PDB file of C-alpha atoms in Angstrom:
ATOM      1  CA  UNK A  15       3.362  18.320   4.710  1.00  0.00           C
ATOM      2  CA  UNK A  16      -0.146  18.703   3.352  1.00  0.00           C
ATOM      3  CA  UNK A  17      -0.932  22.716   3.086  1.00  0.00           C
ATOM      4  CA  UNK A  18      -4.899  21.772   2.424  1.00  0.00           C
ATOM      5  CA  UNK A  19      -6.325  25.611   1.944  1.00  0.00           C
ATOM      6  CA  UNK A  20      -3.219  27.054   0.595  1.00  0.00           C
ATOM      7  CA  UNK A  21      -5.108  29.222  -1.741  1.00  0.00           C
ATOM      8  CA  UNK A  22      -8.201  29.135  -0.516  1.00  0.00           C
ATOM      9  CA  UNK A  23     -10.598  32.177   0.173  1.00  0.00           C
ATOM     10  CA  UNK A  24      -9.909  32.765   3.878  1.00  0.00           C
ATOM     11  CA  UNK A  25     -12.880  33.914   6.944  1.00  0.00           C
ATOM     12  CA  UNK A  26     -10.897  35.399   9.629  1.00  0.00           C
ATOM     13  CA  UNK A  27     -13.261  35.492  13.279  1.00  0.00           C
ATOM     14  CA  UNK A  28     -12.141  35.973  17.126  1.00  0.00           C
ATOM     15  CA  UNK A  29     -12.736  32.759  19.473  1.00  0.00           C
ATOM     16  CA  UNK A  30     -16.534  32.918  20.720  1.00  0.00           C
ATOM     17  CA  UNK A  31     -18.014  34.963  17.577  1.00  0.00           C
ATOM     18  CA  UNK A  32     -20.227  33.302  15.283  1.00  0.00           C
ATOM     19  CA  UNK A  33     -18.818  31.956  12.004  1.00  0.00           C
ATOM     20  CA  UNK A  34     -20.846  31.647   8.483  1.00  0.00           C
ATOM     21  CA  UNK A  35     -19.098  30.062   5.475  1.00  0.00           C
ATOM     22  CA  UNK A  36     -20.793  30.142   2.185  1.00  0.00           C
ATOM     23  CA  UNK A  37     -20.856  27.995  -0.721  1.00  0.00           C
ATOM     24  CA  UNK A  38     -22.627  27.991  -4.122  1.00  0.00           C
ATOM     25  CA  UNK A  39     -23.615  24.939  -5.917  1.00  0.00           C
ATOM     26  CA  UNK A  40     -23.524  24.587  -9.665  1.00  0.00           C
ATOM     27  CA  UNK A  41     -26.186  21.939 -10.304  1.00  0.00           C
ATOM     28  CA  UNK A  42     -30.277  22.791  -9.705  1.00  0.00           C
ATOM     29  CA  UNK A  43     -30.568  18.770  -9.854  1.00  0.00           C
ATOM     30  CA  UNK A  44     -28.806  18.174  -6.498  1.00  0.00           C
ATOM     31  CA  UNK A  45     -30.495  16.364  -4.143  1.00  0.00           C
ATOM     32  CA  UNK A  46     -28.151  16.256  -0.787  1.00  0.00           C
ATOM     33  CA  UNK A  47     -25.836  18.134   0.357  1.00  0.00           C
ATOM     34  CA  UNK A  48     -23.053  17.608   3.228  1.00  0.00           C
ATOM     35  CA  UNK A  49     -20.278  19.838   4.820  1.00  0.00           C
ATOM     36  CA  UNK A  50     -17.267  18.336   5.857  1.00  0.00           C
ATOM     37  CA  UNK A  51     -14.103  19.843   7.959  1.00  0.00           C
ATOM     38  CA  UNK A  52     -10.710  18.975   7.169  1.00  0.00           C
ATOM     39  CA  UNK A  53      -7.521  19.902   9.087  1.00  0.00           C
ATOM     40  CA  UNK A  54      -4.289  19.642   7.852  1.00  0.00           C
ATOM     41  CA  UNK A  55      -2.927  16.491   7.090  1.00  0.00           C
ATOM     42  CA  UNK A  56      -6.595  14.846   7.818  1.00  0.00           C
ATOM     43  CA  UNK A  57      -9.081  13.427   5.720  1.00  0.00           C
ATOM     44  CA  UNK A  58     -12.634  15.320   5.069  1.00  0.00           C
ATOM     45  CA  UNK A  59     -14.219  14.799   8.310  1.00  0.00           C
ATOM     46  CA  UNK A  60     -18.427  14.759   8.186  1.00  0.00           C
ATOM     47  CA  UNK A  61     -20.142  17.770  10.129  1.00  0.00           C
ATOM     48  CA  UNK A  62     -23.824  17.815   8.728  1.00  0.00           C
ATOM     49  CA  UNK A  63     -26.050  17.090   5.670  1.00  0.00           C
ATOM     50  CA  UNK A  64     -29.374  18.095   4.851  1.00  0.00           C
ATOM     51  CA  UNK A  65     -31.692  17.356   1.944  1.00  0.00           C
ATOM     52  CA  UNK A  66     -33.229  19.171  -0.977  1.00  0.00           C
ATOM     53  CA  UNK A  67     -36.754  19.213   0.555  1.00  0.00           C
ATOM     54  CA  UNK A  68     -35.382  20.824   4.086  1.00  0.00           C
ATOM     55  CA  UNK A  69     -33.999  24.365   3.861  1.00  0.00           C
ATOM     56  CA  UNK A  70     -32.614  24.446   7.517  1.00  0.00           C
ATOM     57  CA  UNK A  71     -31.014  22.054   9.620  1.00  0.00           C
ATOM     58  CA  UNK A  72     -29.273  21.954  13.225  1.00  0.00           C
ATOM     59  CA  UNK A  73     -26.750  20.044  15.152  1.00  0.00           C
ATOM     60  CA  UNK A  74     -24.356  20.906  17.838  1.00  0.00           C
ATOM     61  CA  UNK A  75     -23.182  24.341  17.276  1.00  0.00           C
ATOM     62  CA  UNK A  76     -23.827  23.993  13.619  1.00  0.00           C
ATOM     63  CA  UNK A  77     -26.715  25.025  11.408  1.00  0.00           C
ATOM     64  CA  UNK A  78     -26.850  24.631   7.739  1.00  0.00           C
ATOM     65  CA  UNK A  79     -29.294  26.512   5.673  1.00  0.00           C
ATOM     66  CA  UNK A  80     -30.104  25.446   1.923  1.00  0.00           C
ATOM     67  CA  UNK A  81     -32.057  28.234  -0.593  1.00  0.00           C
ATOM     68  CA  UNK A  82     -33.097  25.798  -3.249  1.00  0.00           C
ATOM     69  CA  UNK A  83     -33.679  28.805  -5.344  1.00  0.00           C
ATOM     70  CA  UNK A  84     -30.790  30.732  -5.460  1.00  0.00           C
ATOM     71  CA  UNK A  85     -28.452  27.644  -5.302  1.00  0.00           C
ATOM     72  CA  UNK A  86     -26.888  28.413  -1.779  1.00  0.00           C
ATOM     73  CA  UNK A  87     -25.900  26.995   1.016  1.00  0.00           C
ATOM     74  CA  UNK A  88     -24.029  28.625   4.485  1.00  0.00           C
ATOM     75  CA  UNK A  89     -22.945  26.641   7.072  1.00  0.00           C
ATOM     76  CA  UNK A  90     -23.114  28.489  10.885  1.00  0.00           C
ATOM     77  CA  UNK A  91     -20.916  27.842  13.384  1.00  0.00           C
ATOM     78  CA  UNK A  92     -21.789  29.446  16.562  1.00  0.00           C
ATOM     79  CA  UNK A  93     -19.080  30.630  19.300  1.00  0.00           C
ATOM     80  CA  UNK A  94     -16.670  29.385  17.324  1.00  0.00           C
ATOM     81  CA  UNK A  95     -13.575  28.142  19.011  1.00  0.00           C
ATOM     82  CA  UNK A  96     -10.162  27.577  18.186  1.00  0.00           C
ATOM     83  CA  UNK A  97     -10.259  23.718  17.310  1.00  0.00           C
ATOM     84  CA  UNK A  98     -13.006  24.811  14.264  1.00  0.00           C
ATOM     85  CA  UNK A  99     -10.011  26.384  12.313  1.00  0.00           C
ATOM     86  CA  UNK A 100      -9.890  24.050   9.425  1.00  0.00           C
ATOM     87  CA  UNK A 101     -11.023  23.845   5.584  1.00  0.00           C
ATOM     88  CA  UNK A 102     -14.512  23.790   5.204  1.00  0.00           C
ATOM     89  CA  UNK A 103     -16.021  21.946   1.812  1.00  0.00           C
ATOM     90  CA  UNK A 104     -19.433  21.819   0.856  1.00  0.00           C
ATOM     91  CA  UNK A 105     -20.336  18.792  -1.387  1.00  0.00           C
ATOM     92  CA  UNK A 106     -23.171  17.835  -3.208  1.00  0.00           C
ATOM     93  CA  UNK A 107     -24.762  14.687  -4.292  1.00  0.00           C
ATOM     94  CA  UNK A 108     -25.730  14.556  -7.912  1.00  0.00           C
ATOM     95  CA  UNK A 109     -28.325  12.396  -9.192  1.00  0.00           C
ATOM     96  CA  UNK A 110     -27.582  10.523  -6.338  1.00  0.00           C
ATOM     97  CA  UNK A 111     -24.434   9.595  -8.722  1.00  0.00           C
ATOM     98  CA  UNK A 112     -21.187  10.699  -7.165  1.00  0.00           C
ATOM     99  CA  UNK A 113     -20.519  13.157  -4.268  1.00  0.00           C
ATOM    100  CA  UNK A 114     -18.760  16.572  -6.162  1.00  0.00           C
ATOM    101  CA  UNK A 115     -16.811  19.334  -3.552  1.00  0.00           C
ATOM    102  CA  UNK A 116     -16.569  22.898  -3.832  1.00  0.00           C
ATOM    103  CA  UNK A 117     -13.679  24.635  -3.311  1.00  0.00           C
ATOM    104  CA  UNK A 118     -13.815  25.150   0.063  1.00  0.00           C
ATOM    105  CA  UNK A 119     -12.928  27.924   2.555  1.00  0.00           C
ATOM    106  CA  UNK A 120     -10.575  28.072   5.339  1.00  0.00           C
ATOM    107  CA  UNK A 121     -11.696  29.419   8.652  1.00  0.00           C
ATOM    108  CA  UNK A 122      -8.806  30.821  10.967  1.00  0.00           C
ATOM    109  CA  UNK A 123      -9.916  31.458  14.574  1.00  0.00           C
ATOM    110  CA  UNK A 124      -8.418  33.734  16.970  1.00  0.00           C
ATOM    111  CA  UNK A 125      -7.600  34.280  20.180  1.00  0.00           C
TER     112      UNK A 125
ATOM    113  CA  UNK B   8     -10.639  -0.709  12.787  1.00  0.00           C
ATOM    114  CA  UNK B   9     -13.224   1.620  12.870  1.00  0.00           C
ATOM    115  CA  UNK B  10     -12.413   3.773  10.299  1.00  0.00           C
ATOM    116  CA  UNK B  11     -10.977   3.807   6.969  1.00  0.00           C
ATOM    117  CA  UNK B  12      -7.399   2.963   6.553  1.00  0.00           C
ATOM    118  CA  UNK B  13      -5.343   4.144   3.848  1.00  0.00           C
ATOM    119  CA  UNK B  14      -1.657   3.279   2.888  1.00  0.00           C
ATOM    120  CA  UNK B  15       1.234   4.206   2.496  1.00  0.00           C
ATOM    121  CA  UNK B  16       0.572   7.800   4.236  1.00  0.00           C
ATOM    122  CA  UNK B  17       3.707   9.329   2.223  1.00  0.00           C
ATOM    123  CA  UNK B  18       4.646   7.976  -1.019  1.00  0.00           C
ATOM    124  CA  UNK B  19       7.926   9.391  -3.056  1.00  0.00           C
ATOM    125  CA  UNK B  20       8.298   8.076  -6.596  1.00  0.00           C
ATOM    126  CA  UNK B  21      10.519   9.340  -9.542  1.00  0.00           C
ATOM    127  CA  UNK B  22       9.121  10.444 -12.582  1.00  0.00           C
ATOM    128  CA  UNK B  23       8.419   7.170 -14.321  1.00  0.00           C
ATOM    129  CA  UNK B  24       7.877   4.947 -11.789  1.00  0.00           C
ATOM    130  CA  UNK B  25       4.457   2.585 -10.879  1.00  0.00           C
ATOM    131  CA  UNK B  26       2.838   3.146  -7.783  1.00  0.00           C
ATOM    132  CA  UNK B  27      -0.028   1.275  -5.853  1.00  0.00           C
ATOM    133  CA  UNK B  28      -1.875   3.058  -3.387  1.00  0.00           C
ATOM    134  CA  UNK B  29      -4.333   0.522  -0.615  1.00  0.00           C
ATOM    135  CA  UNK B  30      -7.550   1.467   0.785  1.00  0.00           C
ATOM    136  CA  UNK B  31      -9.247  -0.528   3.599  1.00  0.00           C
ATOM    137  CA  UNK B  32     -12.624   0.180   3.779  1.00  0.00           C
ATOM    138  CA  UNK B  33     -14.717   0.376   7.079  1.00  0.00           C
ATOM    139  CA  UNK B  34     -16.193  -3.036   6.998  1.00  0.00           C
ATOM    140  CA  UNK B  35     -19.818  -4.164   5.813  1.00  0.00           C
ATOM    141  CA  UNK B  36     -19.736  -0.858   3.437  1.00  0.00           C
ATOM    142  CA  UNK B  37     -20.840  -1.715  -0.012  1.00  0.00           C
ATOM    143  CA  UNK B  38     -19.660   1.380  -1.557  1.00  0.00           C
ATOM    144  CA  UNK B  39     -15.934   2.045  -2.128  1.00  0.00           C
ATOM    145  CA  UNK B  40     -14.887   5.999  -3.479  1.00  0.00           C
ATOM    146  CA  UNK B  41     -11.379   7.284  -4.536  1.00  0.00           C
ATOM    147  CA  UNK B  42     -10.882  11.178  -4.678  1.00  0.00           C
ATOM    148  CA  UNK B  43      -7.719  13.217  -5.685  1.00  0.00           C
ATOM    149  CA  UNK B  44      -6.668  16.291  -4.041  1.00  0.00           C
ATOM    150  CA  UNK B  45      -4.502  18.671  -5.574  1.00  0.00           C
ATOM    151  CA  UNK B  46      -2.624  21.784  -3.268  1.00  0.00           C
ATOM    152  CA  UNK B  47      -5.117  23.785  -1.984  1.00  0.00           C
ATOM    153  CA  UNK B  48      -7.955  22.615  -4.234  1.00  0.00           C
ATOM    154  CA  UNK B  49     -10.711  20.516  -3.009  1.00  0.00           C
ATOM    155  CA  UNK B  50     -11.259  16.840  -3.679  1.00  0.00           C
ATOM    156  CA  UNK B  51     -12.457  15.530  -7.081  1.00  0.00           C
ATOM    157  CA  UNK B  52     -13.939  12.325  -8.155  1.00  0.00           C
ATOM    158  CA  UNK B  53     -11.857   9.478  -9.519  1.00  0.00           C
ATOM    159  CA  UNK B  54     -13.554   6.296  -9.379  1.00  0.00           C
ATOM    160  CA  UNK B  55     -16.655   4.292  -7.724  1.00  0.00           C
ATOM    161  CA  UNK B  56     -16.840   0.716  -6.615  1.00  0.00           C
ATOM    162  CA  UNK B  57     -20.044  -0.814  -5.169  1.00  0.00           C
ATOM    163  CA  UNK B  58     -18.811  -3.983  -3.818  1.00  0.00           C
ATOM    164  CA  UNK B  59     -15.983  -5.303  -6.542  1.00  0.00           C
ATOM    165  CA  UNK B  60     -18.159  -3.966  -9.410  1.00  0.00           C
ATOM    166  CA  UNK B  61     -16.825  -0.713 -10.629  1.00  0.00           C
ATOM    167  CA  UNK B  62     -19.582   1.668 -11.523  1.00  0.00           C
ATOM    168  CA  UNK B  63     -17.918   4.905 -12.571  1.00  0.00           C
ATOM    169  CA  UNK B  64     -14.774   5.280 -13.243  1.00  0.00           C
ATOM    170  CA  UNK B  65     -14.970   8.878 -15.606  1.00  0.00           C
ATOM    171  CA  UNK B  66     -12.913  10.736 -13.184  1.00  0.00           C
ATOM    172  CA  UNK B  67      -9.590   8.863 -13.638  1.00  0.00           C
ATOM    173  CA  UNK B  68      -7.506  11.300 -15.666  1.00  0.00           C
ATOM    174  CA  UNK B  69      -5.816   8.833 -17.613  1.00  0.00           C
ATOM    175  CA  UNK B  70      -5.250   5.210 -18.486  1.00  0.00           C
ATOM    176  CA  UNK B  71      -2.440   5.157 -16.387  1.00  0.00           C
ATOM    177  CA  UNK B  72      -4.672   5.242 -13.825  1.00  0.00           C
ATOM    178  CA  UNK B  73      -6.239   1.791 -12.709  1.00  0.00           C
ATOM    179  CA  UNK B  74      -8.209   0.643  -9.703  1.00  0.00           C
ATOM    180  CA  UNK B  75      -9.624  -2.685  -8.693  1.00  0.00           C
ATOM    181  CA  UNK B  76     -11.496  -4.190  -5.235  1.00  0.00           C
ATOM    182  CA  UNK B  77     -11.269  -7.796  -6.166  1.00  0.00           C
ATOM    183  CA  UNK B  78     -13.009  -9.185  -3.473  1.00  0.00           C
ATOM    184  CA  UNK B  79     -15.953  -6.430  -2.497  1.00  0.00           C
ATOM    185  CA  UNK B  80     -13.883  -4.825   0.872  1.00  0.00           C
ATOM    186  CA  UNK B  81      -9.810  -3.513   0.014  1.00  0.00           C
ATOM    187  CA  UNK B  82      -9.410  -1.199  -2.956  1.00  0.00           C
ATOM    188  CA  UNK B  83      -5.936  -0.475  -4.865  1.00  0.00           C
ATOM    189  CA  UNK B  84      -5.354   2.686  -6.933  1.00  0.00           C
ATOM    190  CA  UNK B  85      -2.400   2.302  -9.029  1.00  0.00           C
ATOM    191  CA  UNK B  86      -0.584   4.694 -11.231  1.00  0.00           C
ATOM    192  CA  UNK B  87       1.793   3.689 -13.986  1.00  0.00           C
ATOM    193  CA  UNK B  88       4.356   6.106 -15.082  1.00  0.00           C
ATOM    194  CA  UNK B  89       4.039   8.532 -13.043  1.00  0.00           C
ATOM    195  CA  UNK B  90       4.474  11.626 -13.951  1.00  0.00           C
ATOM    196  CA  UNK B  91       5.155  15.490 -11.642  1.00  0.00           C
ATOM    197  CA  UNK B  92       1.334  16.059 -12.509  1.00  0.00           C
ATOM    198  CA  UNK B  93       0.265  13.076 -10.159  1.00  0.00           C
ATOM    199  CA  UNK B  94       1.084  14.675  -7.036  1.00  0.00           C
ATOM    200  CA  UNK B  95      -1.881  15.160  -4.759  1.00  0.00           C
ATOM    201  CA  UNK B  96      -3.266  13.086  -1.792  1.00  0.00           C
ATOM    202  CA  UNK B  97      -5.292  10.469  -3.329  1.00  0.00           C
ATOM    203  CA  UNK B  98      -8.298  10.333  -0.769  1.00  0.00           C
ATOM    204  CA  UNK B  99     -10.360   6.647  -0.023  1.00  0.00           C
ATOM    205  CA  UNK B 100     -14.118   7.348   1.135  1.00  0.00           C
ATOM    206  CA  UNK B 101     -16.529   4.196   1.802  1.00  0.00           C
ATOM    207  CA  UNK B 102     -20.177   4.067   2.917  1.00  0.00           C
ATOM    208  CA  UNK B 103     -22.590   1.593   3.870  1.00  0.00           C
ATOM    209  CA  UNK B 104     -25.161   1.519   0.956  1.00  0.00           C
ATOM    210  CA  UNK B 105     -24.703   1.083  -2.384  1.00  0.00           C
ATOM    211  CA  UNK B 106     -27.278   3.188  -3.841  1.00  0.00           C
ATOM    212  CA  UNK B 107     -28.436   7.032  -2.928  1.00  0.00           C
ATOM    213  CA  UNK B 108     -26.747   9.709  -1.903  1.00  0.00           C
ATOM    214  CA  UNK B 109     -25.560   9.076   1.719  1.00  0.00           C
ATOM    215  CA  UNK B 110     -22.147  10.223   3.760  1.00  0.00           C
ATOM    216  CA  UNK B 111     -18.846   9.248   3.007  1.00  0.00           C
ATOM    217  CA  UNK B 112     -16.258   8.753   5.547  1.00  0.00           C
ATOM    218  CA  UNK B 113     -12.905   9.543   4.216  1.00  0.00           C
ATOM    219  CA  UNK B 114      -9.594   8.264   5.018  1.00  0.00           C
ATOM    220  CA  UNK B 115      -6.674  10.451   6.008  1.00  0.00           C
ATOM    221  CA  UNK B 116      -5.290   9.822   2.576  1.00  0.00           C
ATOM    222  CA  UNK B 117      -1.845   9.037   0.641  1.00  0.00           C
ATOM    223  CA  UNK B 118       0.058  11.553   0.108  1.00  0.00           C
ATOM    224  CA  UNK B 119       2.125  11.207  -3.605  1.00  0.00           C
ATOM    225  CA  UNK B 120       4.782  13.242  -4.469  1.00  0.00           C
ATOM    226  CA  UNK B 121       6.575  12.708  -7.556  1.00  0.00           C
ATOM    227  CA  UNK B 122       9.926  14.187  -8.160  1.00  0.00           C
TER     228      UNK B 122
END
């Protein structure tokens, strides 16, 4: 079947410790960004956005942070539980012109 | 339904052969996406409709690649020859406006393996 995150970079964290998965974007023009989750065999699945002019945003469980000036973005899961183990992709809007992903990273959670 | 609906899930062709991949969109959205992922890579851009006009098509890798949405809602992606290099899951996104940046909601894909 689908292997999504076959050779992906890989965060490792025990069930109820908080998570943080990174991502760099290329492109100083972007103007919205949006994490998705995918599990195996799924399509990307939304989790949260935020826009250029924010630099932090919450949800449930989830914060992401933006630092315009360094072109990074981290996405914070807190007690992180076994049903978050999945492929995490950051994407960004550019020019409001087509949605581009990163690579992504895959989160396994432990027991 | 509610979401969007992609078919066939699995898809085996030999080397050679033309394949036609469906998308239904979730309905009333304008805009219409198609994505291919490769094994353990992330998606990446193929083609945008907003309703049956198609706006950007610069990520299809070849012109063996063709997709149309005749009527503004379902989208096909077909692939002529195919060749081992086409297999990935070919991902359908849709979203409600047809301008801006906004969320996508993907499908579960089609999954292409060519042999």
């Amino acid at each position: 079947g689908e292997s999504v995150g076959l050779h992906l970079p890989t965060l490792s964290v025990q069930e109820g410790d908080n998570s943080i998965i990174n991502c760099a974007y290329s492109n100083s023009a972007s103007d919205y960004f949006i994490w998705y989750k995918q599990e195996s065999g799924k399509g990307p699945q939304f989790i949260i956005d935020i826009r250029s002019n924010m630099d932090k945003r919450q949800g449930q469980r989830v914060t992401v942070l933006l630092n315009k000036t360094v072109k990074h973005l981290s996405l914070q899961i807190a007690a992180t539980q076994p049903g978050d183990s999945a492929v995490y992709f950051c994407a960004e809007w550019r020019l409001s012109d087509k949605l581009i992903f990163g690579t992504g990273t895959r989160l396994q959670v432990f027991p | 339904g509610a979401g969007v609906s992609q078919s066939p899930r699995y898809k085996v062709a030999k080397r050679g052969q033309d394949v036609a991949l469906r998308c239904d969109p979730i309905s009333g959205h304008v805009s219409l996406f198609w994505y291919q992922q490769a094994l353990g890579q992330g998606p990446e851009f193929l083609t945008y409709f907003q309703n049956e006009a198609q706006l950007d098509k610069s990520g299809l890798p070849s012109d063996r690649f063709f997709a149309e949405r005749p009527e503004g809602s379902v989208s096909t992606l077909k692939i002529q020859r195919t060749q081992q290099e086409d297999s990935a899951v070919y991902l359908c996104a849709s979203s409600l406006y047809g301008t801006g940046a906004n969320v996508l909601t993907f499908g579960a894909g089609s999954r292409l393996t060519v042999l």
